[in-house]
Amino acid sequence: EDYENKLKCVERYLSNREIILELYEQVEKMKSFEKDDISLKKLQKINEKLGTSYDLFNYHGAPDATHVIVAMGSVCETIEETVNYVNQKGAKTGVVKVHLYRPFSAAHLIGCLPPTVQQITVLDRTKEPGAMGEPLYLDVVAALKGSAFEQVPVFSGRYGLSSKDTTPDQILAVL
């Protein structure tokens, strides 16, 4: 009886995953983020209410940056402070903060990168054993294909696993 219940749970889980995949594929087909896109409308409402300026991706740093870090989540504040620090000392760095990960808009990512970028480092807060790379890294690499940034080297790194703090020194090591 226990064995049958476990099998039913696994079967229900897999059925639900298939339904979610079908819905996700429908969302993925909506690759163009026009002005009337619901995601952008929601971001605009948030911005109006909170006085913020969130976009799908926000860039912070030198307008002529040669090295840019792409990340999402709380680490972006640490990266921003570190970018400010090194740029005051003459470096040309920046950070792209990802505010909406799925669906991923390659056009918006490319649109916020400085044309001078020569190196991109993508920081993920996950480890995907057996995968070719972490999810955000793979999406950034795919987004750059066929763009002006196709030849820019893209590196990957991880931060904050097991809820560990990410310090400015660790970000300096990336830059």
Short mmCIF file of N, CA and C in Angstrom, two decimals:
data_model
loop_
_atom_site.label_atom_id
_atom_site.label_comp_id
_atom_site.label_asym_id
_atom_site.label_seq_id
_atom_site.Cartn_x
_atom_site.Cartn_y
_atom_site.Cartn_z
N GLU A 1 0.83 -1.20 0.00
CA GLU A 1 0.00 0.00 0.00
C GLU A 1 0.87 1.26 0.00
N ASP A 2 1.91 1.29 0.81
CA ASP A 2 2.82 2.43 0.84
C ASP A 2 3.48 2.64 -0.52
N TYR A 3 3.85 1.54 -1.13
CA TYR A 3 4.52 1.59 -2.43
C TYR A 3 3.59 2.19 -3.49
N GLU A 4 2.31 1.77 -3.46
CA GLU A 4 1.32 2.28 -4.42
C GLU A 4 1.11 3.79 -4.22
N ASN A 5 1.05 4.24 -2.98
CA ASN A 5 0.87 5.66 -2.71
C ASN A 5 2.05 6.47 -3.22
N LYS A 6 3.24 5.94 -3.03
CA LYS A 6 4.43 6.63 -3.53
C LYS A 6 4.40 6.74 -5.05
N LEU A 7 4.01 5.66 -5.70
CA LEU A 7 3.92 5.68 -7.16
C LEU A 7 2.89 6.69 -7.64
N LYS A 8 1.76 6.76 -6.95
CA LYS A 8 0.72 7.73 -7.31
C LYS A 8 1.23 9.16 -7.16
N CYS A 9 1.99 9.41 -6.10
CA CYS A 9 2.55 10.74 -5.88
C CYS A 9 3.52 11.12 -6.99
N VAL A 10 4.38 10.17 -7.36
CA VAL A 10 5.34 10.42 -8.43
C VAL A 10 4.60 10.68 -9.74
N GLU A 11 3.57 9.87 -10.00
CA GLU A 11 2.80 10.02 -11.24
C GLU A 11 2.10 11.39 -11.27
N ARG A 12 1.51 11.80 -10.15
CA ARG A 12 0.86 13.12 -10.07
C ARG A 12 1.87 14.23 -10.29
N TYR A 13 3.02 14.10 -9.67
CA TYR A 13 4.06 15.11 -9.82
C TYR A 13 4.46 15.26 -11.28
N LEU A 14 4.74 14.14 -11.94
CA LEU A 14 5.17 14.19 -13.33
C LEU A 14 4.06 14.73 -14.23
N SER A 15 2.82 14.40 -13.96
CA SER A 15 1.70 14.94 -14.74
C SER A 15 1.62 16.45 -14.58
N ASN A 16 1.78 16.92 -13.36
CA ASN A 16 1.75 18.37 -13.12
C ASN A 16 2.92 19.06 -13.81
N ARG A 17 4.08 18.45 -13.82
CA ARG A 17 5.25 19.03 -14.50
C ARG A 17 4.97 19.17 -16.00
N GLU A 18 4.30 18.19 -16.59
CA GLU A 18 3.97 18.25 -18.02
C GLU A 18 3.01 19.41 -18.29
N ILE A 19 2.04 19.62 -17.43
CA ILE A 19 1.10 20.73 -17.59
C ILE A 19 1.84 22.06 -17.49
N ILE A 20 2.72 22.16 -16.51
CA ILE A 20 3.51 23.39 -16.33
C ILE A 20 4.38 23.64 -17.56
N LEU A 21 4.99 22.58 -18.10
CA LEU A 21 5.83 22.73 -19.29
C LEU A 21 5.03 23.26 -20.48
N GLU A 22 3.80 22.75 -20.65
CA GLU A 22 2.96 23.24 -21.74
C GLU A 22 2.67 24.73 -21.58
N LEU A 23 2.35 25.15 -20.36
CA LEU A 23 2.08 26.56 -20.11
C LEU A 23 3.34 27.40 -20.31
N TYR A 24 4.45 26.88 -19.87
CA TYR A 24 5.70 27.61 -20.02
C TYR A 24 6.07 27.78 -21.48
N GLU A 25 5.84 26.75 -22.28
CA GLU A 25 6.12 26.84 -23.72
C GLU A 25 5.28 27.93 -24.36
N GLN A 26 4.04 28.09 -23.90
CA GLN A 26 3.20 29.17 -24.42
C GLN A 26 3.80 30.54 -24.07
N VAL A 27 4.31 30.67 -22.86
CA VAL A 27 4.94 31.92 -22.44
C VAL A 27 6.21 32.17 -23.24
N GLU A 28 6.99 31.12 -23.47
CA GLU A 28 8.23 31.25 -24.22
C GLU A 28 7.99 31.74 -25.65
N LYS A 29 6.82 31.41 -26.22
CA LYS A 29 6.50 31.85 -27.57
C LYS A 29 6.32 33.36 -27.64
N MET A 30 6.03 33.98 -26.50
CA MET A 30 5.84 35.43 -26.45
C MET A 30 7.19 36.10 -26.21
N LYS A 31 8.11 35.96 -27.15
CA LYS A 31 9.47 36.47 -26.97
C LYS A 31 9.57 37.98 -27.15
N SER A 32 8.59 38.59 -27.82
CA SER A 32 8.70 40.04 -28.03
C SER A 32 8.04 40.77 -26.86
N PHE A 33 8.80 41.63 -26.25
CA PHE A 33 8.32 42.42 -25.13
C PHE A 33 7.95 43.80 -25.66
N GLU A 34 6.73 43.95 -26.11
CA GLU A 34 6.27 45.23 -26.64
C GLU A 34 5.82 46.12 -25.49
N LYS A 35 5.49 47.36 -25.81
CA LYS A 35 5.07 48.32 -24.78
C LYS A 35 3.85 47.83 -24.01
N ASP A 36 3.01 47.04 -24.67
CA ASP A 36 1.79 46.58 -24.00
C ASP A 36 1.98 45.23 -23.30
N ASP A 37 3.20 44.75 -23.23
CA ASP A 37 3.46 43.47 -22.56
C ASP A 37 3.09 43.57 -21.08
N ILE A 38 2.45 42.53 -20.58
CA ILE A 38 1.97 42.54 -19.20
C ILE A 38 3.11 42.68 -18.20
N SER A 39 4.26 42.06 -18.50
CA SER A 39 5.40 42.16 -17.58
C SER A 39 5.87 43.60 -17.46
N LEU A 40 5.97 44.27 -18.58
CA LEU A 40 6.41 45.67 -18.56
C LEU A 40 5.37 46.57 -17.89
N LYS A 41 4.09 46.27 -18.13
CA LYS A 41 3.03 47.05 -17.48
C LYS A 41 3.11 46.91 -15.96
N LYS A 42 3.32 45.69 -15.51
CA LYS A 42 3.42 45.46 -14.06
C LYS A 42 4.63 46.18 -13.47
N LEU A 43 5.76 46.14 -14.18
CA LEU A 43 6.95 46.85 -13.72
C LEU A 43 6.69 48.36 -13.65
N GLN A 44 5.98 48.88 -14.63
CA GLN A 44 5.65 50.31 -14.63
C GLN A 44 4.79 50.66 -13.43
N LYS A 45 3.82 49.81 -13.11
CA LYS A 45 2.97 50.05 -11.93
C LYS A 45 3.79 50.03 -10.65
N ILE A 46 4.69 49.08 -10.54
CA ILE A 46 5.56 49.00 -9.37
C ILE A 46 6.40 50.28 -9.27
N ASN A 47 6.97 50.68 -10.40
CA ASN A 47 7.81 51.89 -10.43
C ASN A 47 7.01 53.12 -10.01
N GLU A 48 5.79 53.26 -10.51
CA GLU A 48 4.94 54.40 -10.16
C GLU A 48 4.62 54.40 -8.67
N LYS A 49 4.30 53.24 -8.15
CA LYS A 49 3.89 53.13 -6.75
C LYS A 49 5.06 53.35 -5.78
N LEU A 50 6.22 52.80 -6.13
CA LEU A 50 7.37 52.84 -5.22
C LEU A 50 8.39 53.92 -5.56
N GLY A 51 8.21 54.57 -6.71
CA GLY A 51 9.19 55.58 -7.12
C GLY A 51 10.51 54.96 -7.55
N THR A 52 10.46 53.75 -8.09
CA THR A 52 11.66 53.06 -8.55
C THR A 52 11.75 53.13 -10.07
N SER A 53 12.80 52.59 -10.63
CA SER A 53 12.95 52.57 -12.08
C SER A 53 13.38 51.18 -12.55
N TYR A 54 12.67 50.17 -12.09
CA TYR A 54 12.98 48.80 -12.50
C TYR A 54 12.60 48.60 -13.96
N ASP A 55 13.47 47.91 -14.66
CA ASP A 55 13.18 47.44 -16.01
C ASP A 55 13.44 45.94 -15.99
N LEU A 56 13.29 45.26 -17.11
CA LEU A 56 13.59 43.83 -17.12
C LEU A 56 15.03 43.60 -16.71
N PHE A 57 15.92 44.49 -17.20
CA PHE A 57 17.33 44.49 -16.85
C PHE A 57 17.72 45.94 -16.58
N ASN A 58 18.46 46.19 -15.52
CA ASN A 58 18.97 47.53 -15.24
C ASN A 58 20.49 47.48 -15.24
N TYR A 59 21.10 48.44 -15.94
CA TYR A 59 22.55 48.53 -15.97
C TYR A 59 23.00 49.63 -15.03
N HIS A 60 24.08 49.36 -14.30
CA HIS A 60 24.70 50.36 -13.43
C HIS A 60 26.21 50.25 -13.63
N GLY A 61 26.85 51.38 -13.87
CA GLY A 61 28.30 51.36 -14.00
C GLY A 61 28.79 52.33 -15.04
N ALA A 62 30.03 52.14 -15.44
CA ALA A 62 30.66 53.02 -16.41
C ALA A 62 29.98 52.86 -17.77
N PRO A 63 29.69 53.99 -18.44
CA PRO A 63 29.07 53.89 -19.77
C PRO A 63 29.99 53.23 -20.80
N ASP A 64 31.30 53.23 -20.51
CA ASP A 64 32.27 52.61 -21.40
C ASP A 64 32.93 51.40 -20.73
N ALA A 65 32.15 50.64 -19.98
CA ALA A 65 32.67 49.48 -19.24
C ALA A 65 33.23 48.43 -20.19
N THR A 66 34.32 47.83 -19.75
CA THR A 66 34.90 46.72 -20.50
C THR A 66 34.58 45.37 -19.86
N HIS A 67 34.24 45.38 -18.58
CA HIS A 67 33.89 44.15 -17.87
C HIS A 67 32.56 44.37 -17.17
N VAL A 68 31.60 43.49 -17.45
CA VAL A 68 30.27 43.61 -16.86
C VAL A 68 29.92 42.29 -16.18
N ILE A 69 29.34 42.41 -14.99
CA ILE A 69 28.81 41.25 -14.27
C ILE A 69 27.30 41.23 -14.47
N VAL A 70 26.74 40.07 -14.76
CA VAL A 70 25.29 39.88 -14.86
C VAL A 70 24.87 39.01 -13.68
N ALA A 71 23.89 39.50 -12.91
CA ALA A 71 23.44 38.74 -11.73
C ALA A 71 22.01 39.14 -11.40
N MET A 72 21.43 38.42 -10.47
CA MET A 72 20.10 38.80 -9.97
C MET A 72 20.04 38.51 -8.48
N GLY A 73 19.16 39.24 -7.81
CA GLY A 73 18.98 39.03 -6.39
C GLY A 73 19.79 39.99 -5.54
N SER A 74 19.89 39.65 -4.28
CA SER A 74 20.50 40.55 -3.29
C SER A 74 21.98 40.82 -3.55
N VAL A 75 22.66 39.96 -4.26
CA VAL A 75 24.08 40.17 -4.53
C VAL A 75 24.30 41.43 -5.38
N CYS A 76 23.30 41.85 -6.11
CA CYS A 76 23.44 43.02 -6.99
C CYS A 76 23.83 44.27 -6.22
N GLU A 77 23.37 44.41 -5.00
CA GLU A 77 23.73 45.59 -4.20
C GLU A 77 25.22 45.57 -3.86
N THR A 78 25.72 44.39 -3.51
CA THR A 78 27.16 44.25 -3.23
C THR A 78 27.98 44.51 -4.49
N ILE A 79 27.51 44.00 -5.60
CA ILE A 79 28.22 44.22 -6.87
C ILE A 79 28.21 45.71 -7.21
N GLU A 80 27.06 46.35 -7.06
CA GLU A 80 26.96 47.79 -7.39
C GLU A 80 27.93 48.62 -6.56
N GLU A 81 27.99 48.35 -5.26
CA GLU A 81 28.92 49.09 -4.40
C GLU A 81 30.37 48.83 -4.80
N THR A 82 30.68 47.60 -5.15
CA THR A 82 32.04 47.25 -5.57
C THR A 82 32.38 47.90 -6.91
N VAL A 83 31.42 47.90 -7.84
CA VAL A 83 31.61 48.57 -9.13
C VAL A 83 31.89 50.06 -8.91
N ASN A 84 31.11 50.69 -8.04
CA ASN A 84 31.33 52.12 -7.73
C ASN A 84 32.75 52.34 -7.20
N TYR A 85 33.17 51.46 -6.31
CA TYR A 85 34.50 51.58 -5.69
C TYR A 85 35.61 51.46 -6.73
N VAL A 86 35.57 50.42 -7.56
CA VAL A 86 36.65 50.22 -8.52
C VAL A 86 36.62 51.25 -9.65
N ASN A 87 35.42 51.71 -10.00
CA ASN A 87 35.32 52.72 -11.04
C ASN A 87 35.89 54.06 -10.56
N GLN A 88 35.75 54.37 -9.27
CA GLN A 88 36.35 55.59 -8.72
C GLN A 88 37.86 55.53 -8.80
N LYS A 89 38.40 54.33 -8.86
CA LYS A 89 39.86 54.15 -8.94
C LYS A 89 40.33 53.99 -10.39
N GLY A 90 39.42 54.22 -11.35
CA GLY A 90 39.81 54.21 -12.75
C GLY A 90 39.39 53.00 -13.56
N ALA A 91 38.79 52.00 -12.93
CA ALA A 91 38.34 50.82 -13.68
C ALA A 91 37.11 51.17 -14.52
N LYS A 92 36.79 50.33 -15.45
CA LYS A 92 35.61 50.52 -16.28
C LYS A 92 34.76 49.25 -16.19
N THR A 93 33.92 49.21 -15.17
CA THR A 93 33.13 48.02 -14.90
C THR A 93 31.66 48.40 -14.77
N GLY A 94 30.81 47.37 -14.79
CA GLY A 94 29.38 47.59 -14.62
C GLY A 94 28.69 46.32 -14.17
N VAL A 95 27.42 46.47 -13.86
CA VAL A 95 26.60 45.33 -13.46
C VAL A 95 25.25 45.43 -14.17
N VAL A 96 24.79 44.31 -14.67
CA VAL A 96 23.43 44.20 -15.20
C VAL A 96 22.63 43.44 -14.15
N LYS A 97 21.60 44.11 -13.64
CA LYS A 97 20.72 43.49 -12.63
C LYS A 97 19.51 42.91 -13.35
N VAL A 98 19.30 41.63 -13.20
CA VAL A 98 18.16 40.95 -13.82
C VAL A 98 16.97 41.05 -12.88
N HIS A 99 15.89 41.69 -13.35
CA HIS A 99 14.69 41.83 -12.52
C HIS A 99 13.59 40.87 -12.93
N LEU A 100 13.59 40.44 -14.19
CA LEU A 100 12.62 39.43 -14.63
C LEU A 100 13.40 38.36 -15.38
N TYR A 101 13.45 37.19 -14.79
CA TYR A 101 14.27 36.12 -15.38
C TYR A 101 13.49 35.31 -16.41
N ARG A 102 12.27 34.94 -16.10
CA ARG A 102 11.47 34.16 -17.02
C ARG A 102 10.17 34.88 -17.32
N PRO A 103 9.79 35.04 -18.57
CA PRO A 103 10.54 34.70 -19.75
C PRO A 103 11.74 35.63 -19.91
N PHE A 104 12.80 35.11 -20.48
CA PHE A 104 14.05 35.84 -20.61
C PHE A 104 14.04 36.63 -21.91
N SER A 105 14.28 37.92 -21.83
CA SER A 105 14.27 38.78 -23.02
C SER A 105 15.70 39.09 -23.45
N ALA A 106 16.15 38.36 -24.46
CA ALA A 106 17.51 38.57 -24.99
C ALA A 106 17.67 40.00 -25.49
N ALA A 107 16.66 40.52 -26.14
CA ALA A 107 16.75 41.88 -26.71
C ALA A 107 16.97 42.92 -25.62
N HIS A 108 16.29 42.79 -24.49
CA HIS A 108 16.46 43.75 -23.40
C HIS A 108 17.83 43.63 -22.74
N LEU A 109 18.33 42.41 -22.63
CA LEU A 109 19.67 42.23 -22.08
C LEU A 109 20.69 42.90 -22.99
N ILE A 110 20.64 42.59 -24.26
CA ILE A 110 21.59 43.16 -25.22
C ILE A 110 21.47 44.69 -25.26
N GLY A 111 20.24 45.17 -25.13
CA GLY A 111 20.00 46.61 -25.18
C GLY A 111 20.61 47.39 -24.02
N CYS A 112 20.87 46.74 -22.92
CA CYS A 112 21.41 47.48 -21.78
C CYS A 112 22.92 47.30 -21.61
N LEU A 113 23.54 46.46 -22.43
CA LEU A 113 25.00 46.28 -22.34
C LEU A 113 25.72 47.44 -23.03
N PRO A 114 26.77 47.97 -22.40
CA PRO A 114 27.56 49.00 -23.08
C PRO A 114 28.25 48.40 -24.31
N PRO A 115 28.33 49.14 -25.40
CA PRO A 115 28.95 48.60 -26.62
C PRO A 115 30.44 48.31 -26.46
N THR A 116 31.04 48.82 -25.39
CA THR A 116 32.48 48.66 -25.16
C THR A 116 32.85 47.40 -24.39
N VAL A 117 31.86 46.60 -23.99
CA VAL A 117 32.13 45.44 -23.13
C VAL A 117 33.02 44.42 -23.85
N GLN A 118 34.04 43.96 -23.12
CA GLN A 118 35.00 42.99 -23.66
C GLN A 118 34.98 41.67 -22.89
N GLN A 119 34.29 41.67 -21.74
CA GLN A 119 34.20 40.46 -20.91
C GLN A 119 32.94 40.54 -20.08
N ILE A 120 32.26 39.41 -19.97
CA ILE A 120 31.04 39.32 -19.16
C ILE A 120 31.23 38.15 -18.19
N THR A 121 30.87 38.40 -16.94
CA THR A 121 30.85 37.32 -15.95
C THR A 121 29.43 37.21 -15.43
N VAL A 122 28.89 36.01 -15.46
CA VAL A 122 27.53 35.76 -14.98
C VAL A 122 27.63 35.04 -13.64
N LEU A 123 27.00 35.62 -12.62
CA LEU A 123 27.00 35.00 -11.29
C LEU A 123 25.62 34.41 -11.02
N ASP A 124 25.60 33.14 -10.70
CA ASP A 124 24.38 32.41 -10.38
C ASP A 124 24.39 31.99 -8.93
N ARG A 125 23.22 31.93 -8.33
CA ARG A 125 23.14 31.45 -6.95
C ARG A 125 22.58 30.03 -6.92
N THR A 126 23.16 29.21 -7.75
CA THR A 126 22.74 27.82 -7.81
C THR A 126 23.88 26.98 -8.38
N LYS A 127 23.83 25.71 -8.10
CA LYS A 127 24.79 24.77 -8.68
C LYS A 127 23.97 23.67 -9.32
N GLU A 128 24.18 23.48 -10.61
CA GLU A 128 23.44 22.47 -11.37
C GLU A 128 24.35 21.31 -11.71
N PRO A 129 24.44 20.31 -10.85
CA PRO A 129 25.34 19.19 -11.12
C PRO A 129 25.00 18.50 -12.45
N GLY A 130 26.02 18.26 -13.23
CA GLY A 130 25.82 17.56 -14.50
C GLY A 130 25.41 18.46 -15.66
N ALA A 131 25.10 19.72 -15.39
CA ALA A 131 24.69 20.63 -16.45
C ALA A 131 25.90 21.28 -17.10
N MET A 132 25.73 21.80 -18.29
CA MET A 132 26.81 22.49 -19.01
C MET A 132 27.14 23.83 -18.35
N GLY A 133 26.21 24.33 -17.55
CA GLY A 133 26.40 25.59 -16.85
C GLY A 133 25.15 25.90 -16.05
N GLU A 134 25.22 26.96 -15.28
CA GLU A 134 24.07 27.36 -14.48
C GLU A 134 23.03 28.06 -15.37
N PRO A 135 21.77 28.11 -14.93
CA PRO A 135 20.68 28.61 -15.79
C PRO A 135 20.89 30.03 -16.34
N LEU A 136 21.21 30.99 -15.49
CA LEU A 136 21.38 32.36 -15.97
C LEU A 136 22.54 32.44 -16.95
N TYR A 137 23.63 31.78 -16.65
CA TYR A 137 24.79 31.75 -17.54
C TYR A 137 24.40 31.23 -18.92
N LEU A 138 23.68 30.10 -18.96
CA LEU A 138 23.30 29.51 -20.24
C LEU A 138 22.38 30.45 -21.02
N ASP A 139 21.48 31.13 -20.34
CA ASP A 139 20.59 32.07 -21.02
C ASP A 139 21.34 33.28 -21.56
N VAL A 140 22.30 33.78 -20.81
CA VAL A 140 23.09 34.92 -21.29
C VAL A 140 23.90 34.51 -22.51
N VAL A 141 24.54 33.36 -22.47
CA VAL A 141 25.32 32.89 -23.61
C VAL A 141 24.43 32.75 -24.84
N ALA A 142 23.26 32.16 -24.66
CA ALA A 142 22.32 31.98 -25.78
C ALA A 142 21.84 33.33 -26.31
N ALA A 143 21.60 34.28 -25.42
CA ALA A 143 21.12 35.61 -25.82
C ALA A 143 22.14 36.35 -26.67
N LEU A 144 23.41 36.14 -26.38
CA LEU A 144 24.47 36.87 -27.10
C LEU A 144 24.73 36.32 -28.49
N LYS A 145 24.31 35.08 -28.75
CA LYS A 145 24.52 34.48 -30.07
C LYS A 145 23.82 35.32 -31.13
N GLY A 146 24.55 35.61 -32.19
CA GLY A 146 23.98 36.38 -33.29
C GLY A 146 23.88 37.87 -33.03
N SER A 147 24.43 38.33 -31.91
CA SER A 147 24.40 39.76 -31.58
C SER A 147 25.79 40.36 -31.76
N ALA A 148 25.89 41.65 -31.53
CA ALA A 148 27.18 42.33 -31.60
C ALA A 148 28.14 41.82 -30.53
N PHE A 149 27.61 41.13 -29.53
CA PHE A 149 28.42 40.65 -28.41
C PHE A 149 28.76 39.16 -28.52
N GLU A 150 28.51 38.57 -29.66
CA GLU A 150 28.70 37.13 -29.83
C GLU A 150 30.12 36.68 -29.53
N GLN A 151 31.12 37.52 -29.81
CA GLN A 151 32.52 37.14 -29.61
C GLN A 151 33.06 37.51 -28.23
N VAL A 152 32.24 38.15 -27.41
CA VAL A 152 32.67 38.55 -26.07
C VAL A 152 32.76 37.31 -25.18
N PRO A 153 33.89 37.09 -24.52
CA PRO A 153 33.99 35.92 -23.63
C PRO A 153 33.05 36.07 -22.43
N VAL A 154 32.37 34.96 -22.12
CA VAL A 154 31.43 34.95 -20.99
C VAL A 154 31.90 33.90 -19.99
N PHE A 155 32.11 34.35 -18.75
CA PHE A 155 32.56 33.46 -17.68
C PHE A 155 31.42 33.26 -16.70
N SER A 156 31.48 32.20 -15.93
CA SER A 156 30.43 31.95 -14.95
C SER A 156 31.04 31.79 -13.56
N GLY A 157 30.22 32.05 -12.58
CA GLY A 157 30.62 31.89 -11.19
C GLY A 157 29.39 31.70 -10.33
N ARG A 158 29.62 31.28 -9.11
CA ARG A 158 28.52 31.07 -8.17
C ARG A 158 28.74 31.92 -6.93
N TYR A 159 27.66 32.26 -6.29
CA TYR A 159 27.75 33.02 -5.04
C TYR A 159 26.64 32.57 -4.10
N GLY A 160 26.84 32.80 -2.84
CA GLY A 160 25.79 32.65 -1.84
C GLY A 160 25.20 31.27 -1.65
N LEU A 161 25.91 30.23 -2.07
CA LEU A 161 25.35 28.89 -1.85
C LEU A 161 25.31 28.61 -0.35
N SER A 162 24.29 27.89 0.08
CA SER A 162 24.08 27.58 1.51
C SER A 162 23.91 28.85 2.33
N SER A 163 23.32 29.87 1.70
CA SER A 163 23.03 31.16 2.37
C SER A 163 24.29 31.86 2.88
N LYS A 164 25.42 31.60 2.26
CA LYS A 164 26.65 32.29 2.66
C LYS A 164 26.63 33.71 2.12
N ASP A 165 27.15 34.64 2.91
CA ASP A 165 27.25 36.03 2.48
C ASP A 165 28.24 36.16 1.33
N THR A 166 27.97 37.10 0.44
CA THR A 166 28.91 37.42 -0.63
C THR A 166 29.49 38.79 -0.30
N THR A 167 30.80 38.85 -0.18
CA THR A 167 31.47 40.07 0.28
C THR A 167 32.04 40.86 -0.91
N PRO A 168 32.30 42.15 -0.72
CA PRO A 168 32.93 42.93 -1.77
C PRO A 168 34.28 42.35 -2.22
N ASP A 169 35.03 41.75 -1.31
CA ASP A 169 36.30 41.11 -1.68
C ASP A 169 36.09 39.99 -2.70
N GLN A 170 35.02 39.25 -2.54
CA GLN A 170 34.73 38.18 -3.50
C GLN A 170 34.35 38.76 -4.86
N ILE A 171 33.63 39.87 -4.86
CA ILE A 171 33.29 40.54 -6.12
C ILE A 171 34.54 41.14 -6.75
N LEU A 172 35.44 41.68 -5.94
CA LEU A 172 36.70 42.18 -6.46
C LEU A 172 37.48 41.08 -7.17
N ALA A 173 37.41 39.87 -6.66
CA ALA A 173 38.09 38.74 -7.28
C ALA A 173 37.52 38.45 -8.66
N VAL A 174 36.23 38.73 -8.84
CA VAL A 174 35.59 38.52 -10.14
C VAL A 174 36.00 39.61 -11.11
N LEU A 175 36.09 40.84 -10.59
CA LEU A 175 36.44 41.97 -11.46
C LEU A 175 37.93 41.98 -11.74
#
